[in-house]
Coordinates of C-alpha atoms in Angstrom, one line a residue:
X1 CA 136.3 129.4 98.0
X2 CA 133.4 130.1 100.8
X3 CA 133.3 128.0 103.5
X4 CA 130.8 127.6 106.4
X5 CA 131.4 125.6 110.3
X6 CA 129.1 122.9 110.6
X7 CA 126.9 125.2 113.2
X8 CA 126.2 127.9 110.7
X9 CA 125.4 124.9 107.8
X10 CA 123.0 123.4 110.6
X11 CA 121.7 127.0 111.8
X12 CA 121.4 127.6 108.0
X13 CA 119.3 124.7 106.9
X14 CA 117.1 125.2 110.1
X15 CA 116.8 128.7 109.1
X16 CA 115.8 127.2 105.3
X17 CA 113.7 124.2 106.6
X18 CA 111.5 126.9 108.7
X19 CA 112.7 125.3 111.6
X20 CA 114.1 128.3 113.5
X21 CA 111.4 131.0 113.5
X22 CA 108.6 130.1 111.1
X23 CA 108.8 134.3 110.3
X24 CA 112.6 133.8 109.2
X25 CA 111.4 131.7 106.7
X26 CA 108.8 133.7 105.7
X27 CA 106.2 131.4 107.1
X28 CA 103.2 133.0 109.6
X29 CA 103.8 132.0 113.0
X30 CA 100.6 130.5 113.5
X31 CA 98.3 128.8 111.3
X32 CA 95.3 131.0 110.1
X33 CA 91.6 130.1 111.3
X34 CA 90.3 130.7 108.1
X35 CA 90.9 127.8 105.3
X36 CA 91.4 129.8 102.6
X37 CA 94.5 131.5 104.6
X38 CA 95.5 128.2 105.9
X39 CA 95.9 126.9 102.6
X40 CA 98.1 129.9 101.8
X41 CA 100.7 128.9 104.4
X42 CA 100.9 125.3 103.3
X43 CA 101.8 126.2 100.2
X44 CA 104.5 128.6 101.2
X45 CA 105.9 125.4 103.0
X46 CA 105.4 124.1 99.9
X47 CA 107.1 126.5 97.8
X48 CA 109.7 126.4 100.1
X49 CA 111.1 123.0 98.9
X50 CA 109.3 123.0 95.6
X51 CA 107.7 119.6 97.2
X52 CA 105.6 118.2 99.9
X53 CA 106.3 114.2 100.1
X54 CA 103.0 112.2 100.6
X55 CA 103.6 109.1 102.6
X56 CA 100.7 106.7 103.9
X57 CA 101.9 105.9 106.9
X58 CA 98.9 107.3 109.6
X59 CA 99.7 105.4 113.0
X60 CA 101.0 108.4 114.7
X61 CA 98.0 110.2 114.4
X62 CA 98.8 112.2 110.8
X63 CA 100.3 110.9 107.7
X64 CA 104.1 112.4 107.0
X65 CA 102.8 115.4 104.5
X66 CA 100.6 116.6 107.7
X67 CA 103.2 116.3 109.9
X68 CA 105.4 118.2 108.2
X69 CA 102.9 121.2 107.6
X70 CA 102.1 120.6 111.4
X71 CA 105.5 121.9 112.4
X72 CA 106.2 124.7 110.9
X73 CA 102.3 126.1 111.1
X74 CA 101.6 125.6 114.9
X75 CA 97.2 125.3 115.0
X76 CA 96.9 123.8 111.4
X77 CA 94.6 121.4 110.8
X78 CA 95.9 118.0 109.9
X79 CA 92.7 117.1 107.6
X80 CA 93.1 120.1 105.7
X81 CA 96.6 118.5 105.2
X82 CA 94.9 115.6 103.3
X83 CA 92.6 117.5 100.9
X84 CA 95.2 120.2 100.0
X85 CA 95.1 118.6 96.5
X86 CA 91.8 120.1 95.2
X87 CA 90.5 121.1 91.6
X88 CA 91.5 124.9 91.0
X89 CA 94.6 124.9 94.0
X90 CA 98.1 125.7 92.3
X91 CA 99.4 122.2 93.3
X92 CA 99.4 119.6 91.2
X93 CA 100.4 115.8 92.3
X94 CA 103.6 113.4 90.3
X95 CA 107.5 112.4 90.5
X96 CA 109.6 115.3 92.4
X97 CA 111.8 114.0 95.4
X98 CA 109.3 110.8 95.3
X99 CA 105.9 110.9 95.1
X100 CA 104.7 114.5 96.0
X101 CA 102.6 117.6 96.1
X102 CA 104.0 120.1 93.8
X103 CA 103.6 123.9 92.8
X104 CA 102.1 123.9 89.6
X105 CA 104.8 126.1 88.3
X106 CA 106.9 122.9 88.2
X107 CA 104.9 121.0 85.7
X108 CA 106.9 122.3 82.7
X109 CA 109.9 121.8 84.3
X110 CA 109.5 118.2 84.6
X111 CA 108.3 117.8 81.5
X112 CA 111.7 116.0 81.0
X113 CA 110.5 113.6 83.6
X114 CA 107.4 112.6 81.5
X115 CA 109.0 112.2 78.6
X116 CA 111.6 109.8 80.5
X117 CA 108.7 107.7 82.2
X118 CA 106.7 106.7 78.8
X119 CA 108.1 103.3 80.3
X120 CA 107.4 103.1 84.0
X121 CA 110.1 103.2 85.8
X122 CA 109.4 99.8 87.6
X123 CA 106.9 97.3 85.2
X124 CA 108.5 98.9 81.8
X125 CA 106.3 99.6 78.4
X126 CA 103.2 98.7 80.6
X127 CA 100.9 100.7 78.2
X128 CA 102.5 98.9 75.6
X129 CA 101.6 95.3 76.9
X130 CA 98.5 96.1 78.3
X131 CA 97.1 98.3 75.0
X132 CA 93.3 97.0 75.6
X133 CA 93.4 98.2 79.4
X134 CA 95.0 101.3 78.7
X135 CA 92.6 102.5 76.1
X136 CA 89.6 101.0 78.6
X137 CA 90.5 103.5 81.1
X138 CA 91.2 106.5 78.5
X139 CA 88.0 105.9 77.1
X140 CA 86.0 105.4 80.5
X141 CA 87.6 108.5 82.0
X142 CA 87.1 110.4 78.7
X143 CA 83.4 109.7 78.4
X144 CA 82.6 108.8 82.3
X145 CA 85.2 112.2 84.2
X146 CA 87.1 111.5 87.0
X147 CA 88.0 108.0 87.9
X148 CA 89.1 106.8 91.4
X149 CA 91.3 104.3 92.2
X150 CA 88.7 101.9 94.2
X151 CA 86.2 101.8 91.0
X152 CA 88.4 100.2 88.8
X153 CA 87.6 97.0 88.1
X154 CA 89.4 94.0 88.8
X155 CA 90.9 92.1 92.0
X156 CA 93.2 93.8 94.2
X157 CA 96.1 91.9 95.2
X158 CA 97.8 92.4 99.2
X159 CA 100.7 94.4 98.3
X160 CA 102.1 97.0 95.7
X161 CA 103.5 94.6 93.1
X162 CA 100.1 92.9 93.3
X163 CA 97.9 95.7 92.4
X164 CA 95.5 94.6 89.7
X165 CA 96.4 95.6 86.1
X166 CA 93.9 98.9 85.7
X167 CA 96.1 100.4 88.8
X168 CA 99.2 99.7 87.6
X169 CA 98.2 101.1 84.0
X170 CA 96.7 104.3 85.3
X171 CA 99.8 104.8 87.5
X172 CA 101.9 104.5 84.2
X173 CA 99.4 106.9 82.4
X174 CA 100.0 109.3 85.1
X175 CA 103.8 109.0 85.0
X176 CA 103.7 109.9 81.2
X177 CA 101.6 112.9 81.5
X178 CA 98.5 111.3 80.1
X179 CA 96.6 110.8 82.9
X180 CA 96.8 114.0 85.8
X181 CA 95.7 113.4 89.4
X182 CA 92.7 115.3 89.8
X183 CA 92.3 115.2 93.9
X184 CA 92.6 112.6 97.2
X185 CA 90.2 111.8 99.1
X186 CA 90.4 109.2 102.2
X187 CA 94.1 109.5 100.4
X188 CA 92.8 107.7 97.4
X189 CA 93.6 109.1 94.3
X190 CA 91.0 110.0 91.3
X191 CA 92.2 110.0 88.0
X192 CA 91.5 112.4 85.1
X193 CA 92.7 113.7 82.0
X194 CA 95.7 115.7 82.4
X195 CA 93.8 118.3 80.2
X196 CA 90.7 118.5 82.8
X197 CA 93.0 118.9 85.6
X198 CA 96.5 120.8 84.4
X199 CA 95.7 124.6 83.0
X200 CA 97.1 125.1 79.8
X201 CA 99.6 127.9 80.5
X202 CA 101.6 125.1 82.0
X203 CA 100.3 122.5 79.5
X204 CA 101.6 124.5 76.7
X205 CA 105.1 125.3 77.8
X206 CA 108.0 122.9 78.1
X207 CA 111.4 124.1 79.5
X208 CA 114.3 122.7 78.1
X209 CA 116.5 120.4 80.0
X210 CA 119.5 122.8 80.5
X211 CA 116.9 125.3 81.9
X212 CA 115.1 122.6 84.1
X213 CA 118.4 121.3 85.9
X214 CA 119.0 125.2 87.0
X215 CA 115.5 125.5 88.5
X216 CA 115.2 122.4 90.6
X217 CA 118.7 122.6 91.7
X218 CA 118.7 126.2 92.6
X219 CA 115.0 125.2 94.2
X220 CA 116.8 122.3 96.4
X221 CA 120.1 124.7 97.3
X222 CA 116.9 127.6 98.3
X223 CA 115.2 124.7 101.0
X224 CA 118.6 123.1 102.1
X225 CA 120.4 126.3 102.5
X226 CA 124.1 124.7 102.2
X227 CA 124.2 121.4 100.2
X228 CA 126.7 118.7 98.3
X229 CA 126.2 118.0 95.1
X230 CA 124.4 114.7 95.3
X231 CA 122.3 116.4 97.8
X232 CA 120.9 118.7 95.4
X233 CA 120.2 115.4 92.9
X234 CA 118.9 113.0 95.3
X235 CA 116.6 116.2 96.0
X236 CA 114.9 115.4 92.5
X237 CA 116.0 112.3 92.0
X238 CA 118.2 113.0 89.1
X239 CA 120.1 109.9 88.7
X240 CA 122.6 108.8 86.5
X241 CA 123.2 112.8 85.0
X242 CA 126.7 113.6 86.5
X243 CA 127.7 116.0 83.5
X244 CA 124.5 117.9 83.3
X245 CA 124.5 118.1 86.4
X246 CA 128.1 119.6 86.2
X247 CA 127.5 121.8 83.9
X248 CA 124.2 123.6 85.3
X249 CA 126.0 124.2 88.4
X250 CA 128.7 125.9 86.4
X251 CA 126.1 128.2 85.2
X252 CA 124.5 129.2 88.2
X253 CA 127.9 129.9 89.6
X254 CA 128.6 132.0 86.6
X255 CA 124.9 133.8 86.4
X256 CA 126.0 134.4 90.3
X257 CA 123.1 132.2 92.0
X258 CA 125.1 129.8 93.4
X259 CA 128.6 129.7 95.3
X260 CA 131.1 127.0 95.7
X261 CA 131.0 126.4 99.1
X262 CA 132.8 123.9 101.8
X263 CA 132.0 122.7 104.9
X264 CA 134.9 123.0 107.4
X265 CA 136.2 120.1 109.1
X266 CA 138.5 119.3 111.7
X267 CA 141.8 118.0 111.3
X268 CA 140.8 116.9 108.0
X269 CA 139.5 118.1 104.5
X270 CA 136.1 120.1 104.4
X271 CA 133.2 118.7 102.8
X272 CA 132.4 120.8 99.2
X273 CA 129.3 121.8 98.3
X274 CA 127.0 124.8 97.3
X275 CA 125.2 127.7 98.7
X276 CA 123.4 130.7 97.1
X277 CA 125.1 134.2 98.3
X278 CA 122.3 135.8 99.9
X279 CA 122.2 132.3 102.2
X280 CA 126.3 133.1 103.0
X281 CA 124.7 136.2 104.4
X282 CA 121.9 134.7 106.3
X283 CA 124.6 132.1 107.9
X284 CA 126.2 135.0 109.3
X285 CA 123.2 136.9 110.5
X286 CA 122.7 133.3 112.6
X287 CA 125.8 133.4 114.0
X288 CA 124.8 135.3 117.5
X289 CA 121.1 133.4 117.5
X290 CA 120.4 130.7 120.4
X291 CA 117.8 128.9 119.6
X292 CA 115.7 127.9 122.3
X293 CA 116.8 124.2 123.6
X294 CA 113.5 123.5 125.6
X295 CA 110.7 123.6 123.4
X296 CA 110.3 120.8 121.0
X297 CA 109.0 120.1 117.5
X298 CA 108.5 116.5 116.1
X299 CA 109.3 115.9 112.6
X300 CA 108.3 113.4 110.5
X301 CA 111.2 111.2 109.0
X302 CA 110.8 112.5 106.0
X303 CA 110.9 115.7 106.3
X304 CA 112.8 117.9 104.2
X305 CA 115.2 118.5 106.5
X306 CA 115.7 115.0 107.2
X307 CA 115.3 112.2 104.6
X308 CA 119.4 112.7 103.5
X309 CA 120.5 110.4 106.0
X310 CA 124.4 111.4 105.5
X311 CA 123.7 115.1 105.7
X312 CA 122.0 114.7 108.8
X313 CA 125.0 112.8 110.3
X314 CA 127.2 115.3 109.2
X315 CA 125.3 118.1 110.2
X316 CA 123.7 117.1 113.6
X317 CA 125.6 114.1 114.7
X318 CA 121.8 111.9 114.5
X319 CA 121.6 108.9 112.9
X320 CA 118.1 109.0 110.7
X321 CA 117.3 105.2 110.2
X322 CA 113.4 104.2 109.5
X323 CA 112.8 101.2 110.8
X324 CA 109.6 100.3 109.3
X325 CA 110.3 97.3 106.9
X326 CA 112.5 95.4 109.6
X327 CA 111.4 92.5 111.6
X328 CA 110.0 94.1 115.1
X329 CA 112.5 92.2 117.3
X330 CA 115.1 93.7 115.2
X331 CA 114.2 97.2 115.9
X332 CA 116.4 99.5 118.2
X333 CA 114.3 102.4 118.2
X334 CA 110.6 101.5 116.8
X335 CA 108.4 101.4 114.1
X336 CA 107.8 104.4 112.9
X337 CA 110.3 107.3 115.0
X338 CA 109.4 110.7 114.7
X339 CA 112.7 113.0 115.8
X340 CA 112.4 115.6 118.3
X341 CA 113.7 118.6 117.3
X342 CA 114.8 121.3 120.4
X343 CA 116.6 124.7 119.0
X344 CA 119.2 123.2 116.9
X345 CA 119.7 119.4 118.0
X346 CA 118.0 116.4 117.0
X347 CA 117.6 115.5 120.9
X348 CA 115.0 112.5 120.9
X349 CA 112.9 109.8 119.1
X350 CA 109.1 108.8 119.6
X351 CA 107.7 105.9 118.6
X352 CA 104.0 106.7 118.7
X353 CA 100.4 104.9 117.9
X354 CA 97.0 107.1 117.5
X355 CA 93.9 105.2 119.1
X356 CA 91.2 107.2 117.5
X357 CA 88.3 105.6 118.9
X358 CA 89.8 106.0 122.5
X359 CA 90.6 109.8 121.2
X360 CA 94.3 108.9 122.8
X361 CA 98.1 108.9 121.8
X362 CA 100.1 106.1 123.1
X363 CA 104.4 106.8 123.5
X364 CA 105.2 103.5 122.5
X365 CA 109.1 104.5 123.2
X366 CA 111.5 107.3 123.6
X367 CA 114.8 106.8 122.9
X368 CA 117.2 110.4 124.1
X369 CA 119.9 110.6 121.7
X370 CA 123.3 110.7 124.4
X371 CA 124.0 114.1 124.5
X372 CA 123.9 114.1 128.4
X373 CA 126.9 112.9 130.9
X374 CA 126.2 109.2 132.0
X375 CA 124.0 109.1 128.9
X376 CA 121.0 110.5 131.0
X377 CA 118.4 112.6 129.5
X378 CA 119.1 117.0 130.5
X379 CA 115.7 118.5 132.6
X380 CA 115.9 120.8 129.1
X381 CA 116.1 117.5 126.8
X382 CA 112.8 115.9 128.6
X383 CA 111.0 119.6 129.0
X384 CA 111.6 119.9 124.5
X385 CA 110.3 116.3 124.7
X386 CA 107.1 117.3 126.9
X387 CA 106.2 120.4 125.0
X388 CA 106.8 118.7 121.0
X389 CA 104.6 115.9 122.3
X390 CA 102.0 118.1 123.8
X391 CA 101.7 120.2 120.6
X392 CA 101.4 117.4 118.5
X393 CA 98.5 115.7 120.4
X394 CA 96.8 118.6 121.0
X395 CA 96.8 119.4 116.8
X396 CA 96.0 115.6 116.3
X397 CA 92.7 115.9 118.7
X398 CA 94.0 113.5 120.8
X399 CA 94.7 112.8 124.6
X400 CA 98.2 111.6 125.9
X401 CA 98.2 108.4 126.9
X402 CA 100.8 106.6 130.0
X403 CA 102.7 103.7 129.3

């Protein structure tokens, strides 16, 4: 069996994330001027993971789907980050690691997922207890095009569960395939038919559920680089699906795209997991690199690189908690932390707020993980701080503000 050190498996997924070098990835170092090429390297990011995560969260300065474009393509334009969902771009929006952006070459490959989510996965056989609202919005988007969100009718309740019944129905309609979200604007979704919106090249094909497991698991294994097994499904959220799971594994291994691979550990039993060959040979290309420890990147906390809280444990020593639905006084680190990536260690934590009509960015906190002697923050650990924070306000349009 392969193994790897936890370095290379960290310098690996880096490598993978486009975290390193954006050209070792296969990304362009800077974002192009021009939109049309701009759009192209977001969706090389994109194509990367096989997902983008949308997130709504917008208080430091650019929603997580923007943030995550923002650094690997240094000069993109957050807003173009919010309108990359567009009538004739190869994206098309529904389930993949949650809610996300997704190359259109996925949608027959979750056609499995459709099929599962005729019931919503949270309200049940909504369609089937609402029937007369469900036709209503059929009918009105049929006859009327796109619908958005805000122009259904009805009351809006304060929070998710209380969304008025039209929202919750088209959301269910969507989650079936019916329905196809046609483009965001102000990050409000419009609403079409999924034939209006979804070509049908992709409409047309299904790929069976054998195939489908081999694609988005040897899609996750080509953005983490090295990966565990329930890595790779909470990836795709494939729950409850141990054997097929299994057995799709087995076939890659056999078809010679993926290796059995485990992470080394001292004094104890390495970690198993997977890894495709050609990435056994990038780990060892890595081996002499020394990524630069001074200049800093933040990422959002979702990033791909970062939302599987135990890898990232295991693989930087960084404890990635979100802190967002816990009371404020029970907060160690803030609201909404942003880690600070410098060469190949998570080194820092930002809690940040956008004041857009005082064009400034407020450092609410910033928490240095206790990497140096007597816990104090390295010159090189404040310097990647100075330089992630100046990049980000600069593509945000915004002026640093003291505390």
């Amino acid at each position: 069996m392969e193994s790897l050190t936890i370095r290379a498996a960290r310098r690996l997924a880096l490598c993978r994330a486009g975290l390193l070098k954006p050209t070792w990835a296969g990304f362009p170092v800077r974002a192009p001027a021009r939109e049309p090429l701009a759009r192209l390297g977001a969706h090389q990011v994109i194509a990367r993971f096989g997902y983008l995560q949308l997130d709504t969260v917008s208080v430091a300065g650019a929603r997580s789907h923007a943030l995550v474009l923002l650094s690997r393509l240094q000069g993109f334009d957050p807003a173009l980050a919010e309108a990359l969902l567009q009538p004739g771009e190869p994206l098309f929006e529904y389930w993949g690691h949650e809610a996300s952006w997704l190359p259109l070459d996925l949608y027959p490959v979750l056609a499995f997922r459709r099929r599962e989510l005729v019931h919503h996965p949270w309200w049940g056989d909504l369609v089937g207890r609402h029937p007369e609202v469900a036709e209503g919005l059929r009918r009105r988007i049929r006859d009327g095009g796109p619908l958005r969100s805000a122009e259904m009718e009805g009351r809006s309740g304060k929070g998710w569960w209380d969304l008025k019944v039209a929202k919750q129905v088209a959301s269910a309609l969507w989650s079936s395939g019916e329905l196809a979200i046609r483009e965001r604007a102000g990050f409000q979704r419009t609403y079409d038919l999924a034939e209006r919106v979804i070509p049908a090249r992709f409409r047309e094909v299904e790929v069976s559920m054998e195939d489908a497991l081999e694609q988005l698991l040897l899609l996750a294994l080509q953005g983490h680089g090295w990966a565990t097994t329930g890595t790779l499904a909470r990836t795709w959220r494939l729950r409850n699906r141990p054997a097929e799971i299994k057995a799709a594994l087995a076939r890659l291994v056999e078809k010679g795209a993926a290796v059995p691979c485990t992470l080394a550990a001292d004094g104890g039993p390495g970690q198993p997991g997977w890894v495709r060959p050609e990435d056994l040979d990038l780990a060892a290309r890595l081996e002499p690199v020394r990524p630069r420890p001074d200049t800093g990147v933040l990422l959002s906390p979702f990033d791909p690189a970062l939302w599987d809280r135990p890898r990232v444990a295991r693989l930087f020593g960084f404890d990635q908690v979100l802190e967002i639905f816990k009371p404020a006084d029970q907060r160690v680190h803030g609201y909404y932390c942003l880690p600070v990536l410098a060469g190949e260690r998570l080194v820092a934590r930002l809690d940040l707020k956008a004041h857009r009509k005082a064009g400034t960015l407020q450092v609410l906190s910033c928490h240095f993980e206790d990497h140096a002697e007597h816990g104090t923050p390295s010159a090189t650990d404040r310097e990647a701080v100075r330089t992630a924070l100046a990049r980000h306000a600069e593509a945000i349009g915004l002026e640093l503000r003291a505390t």
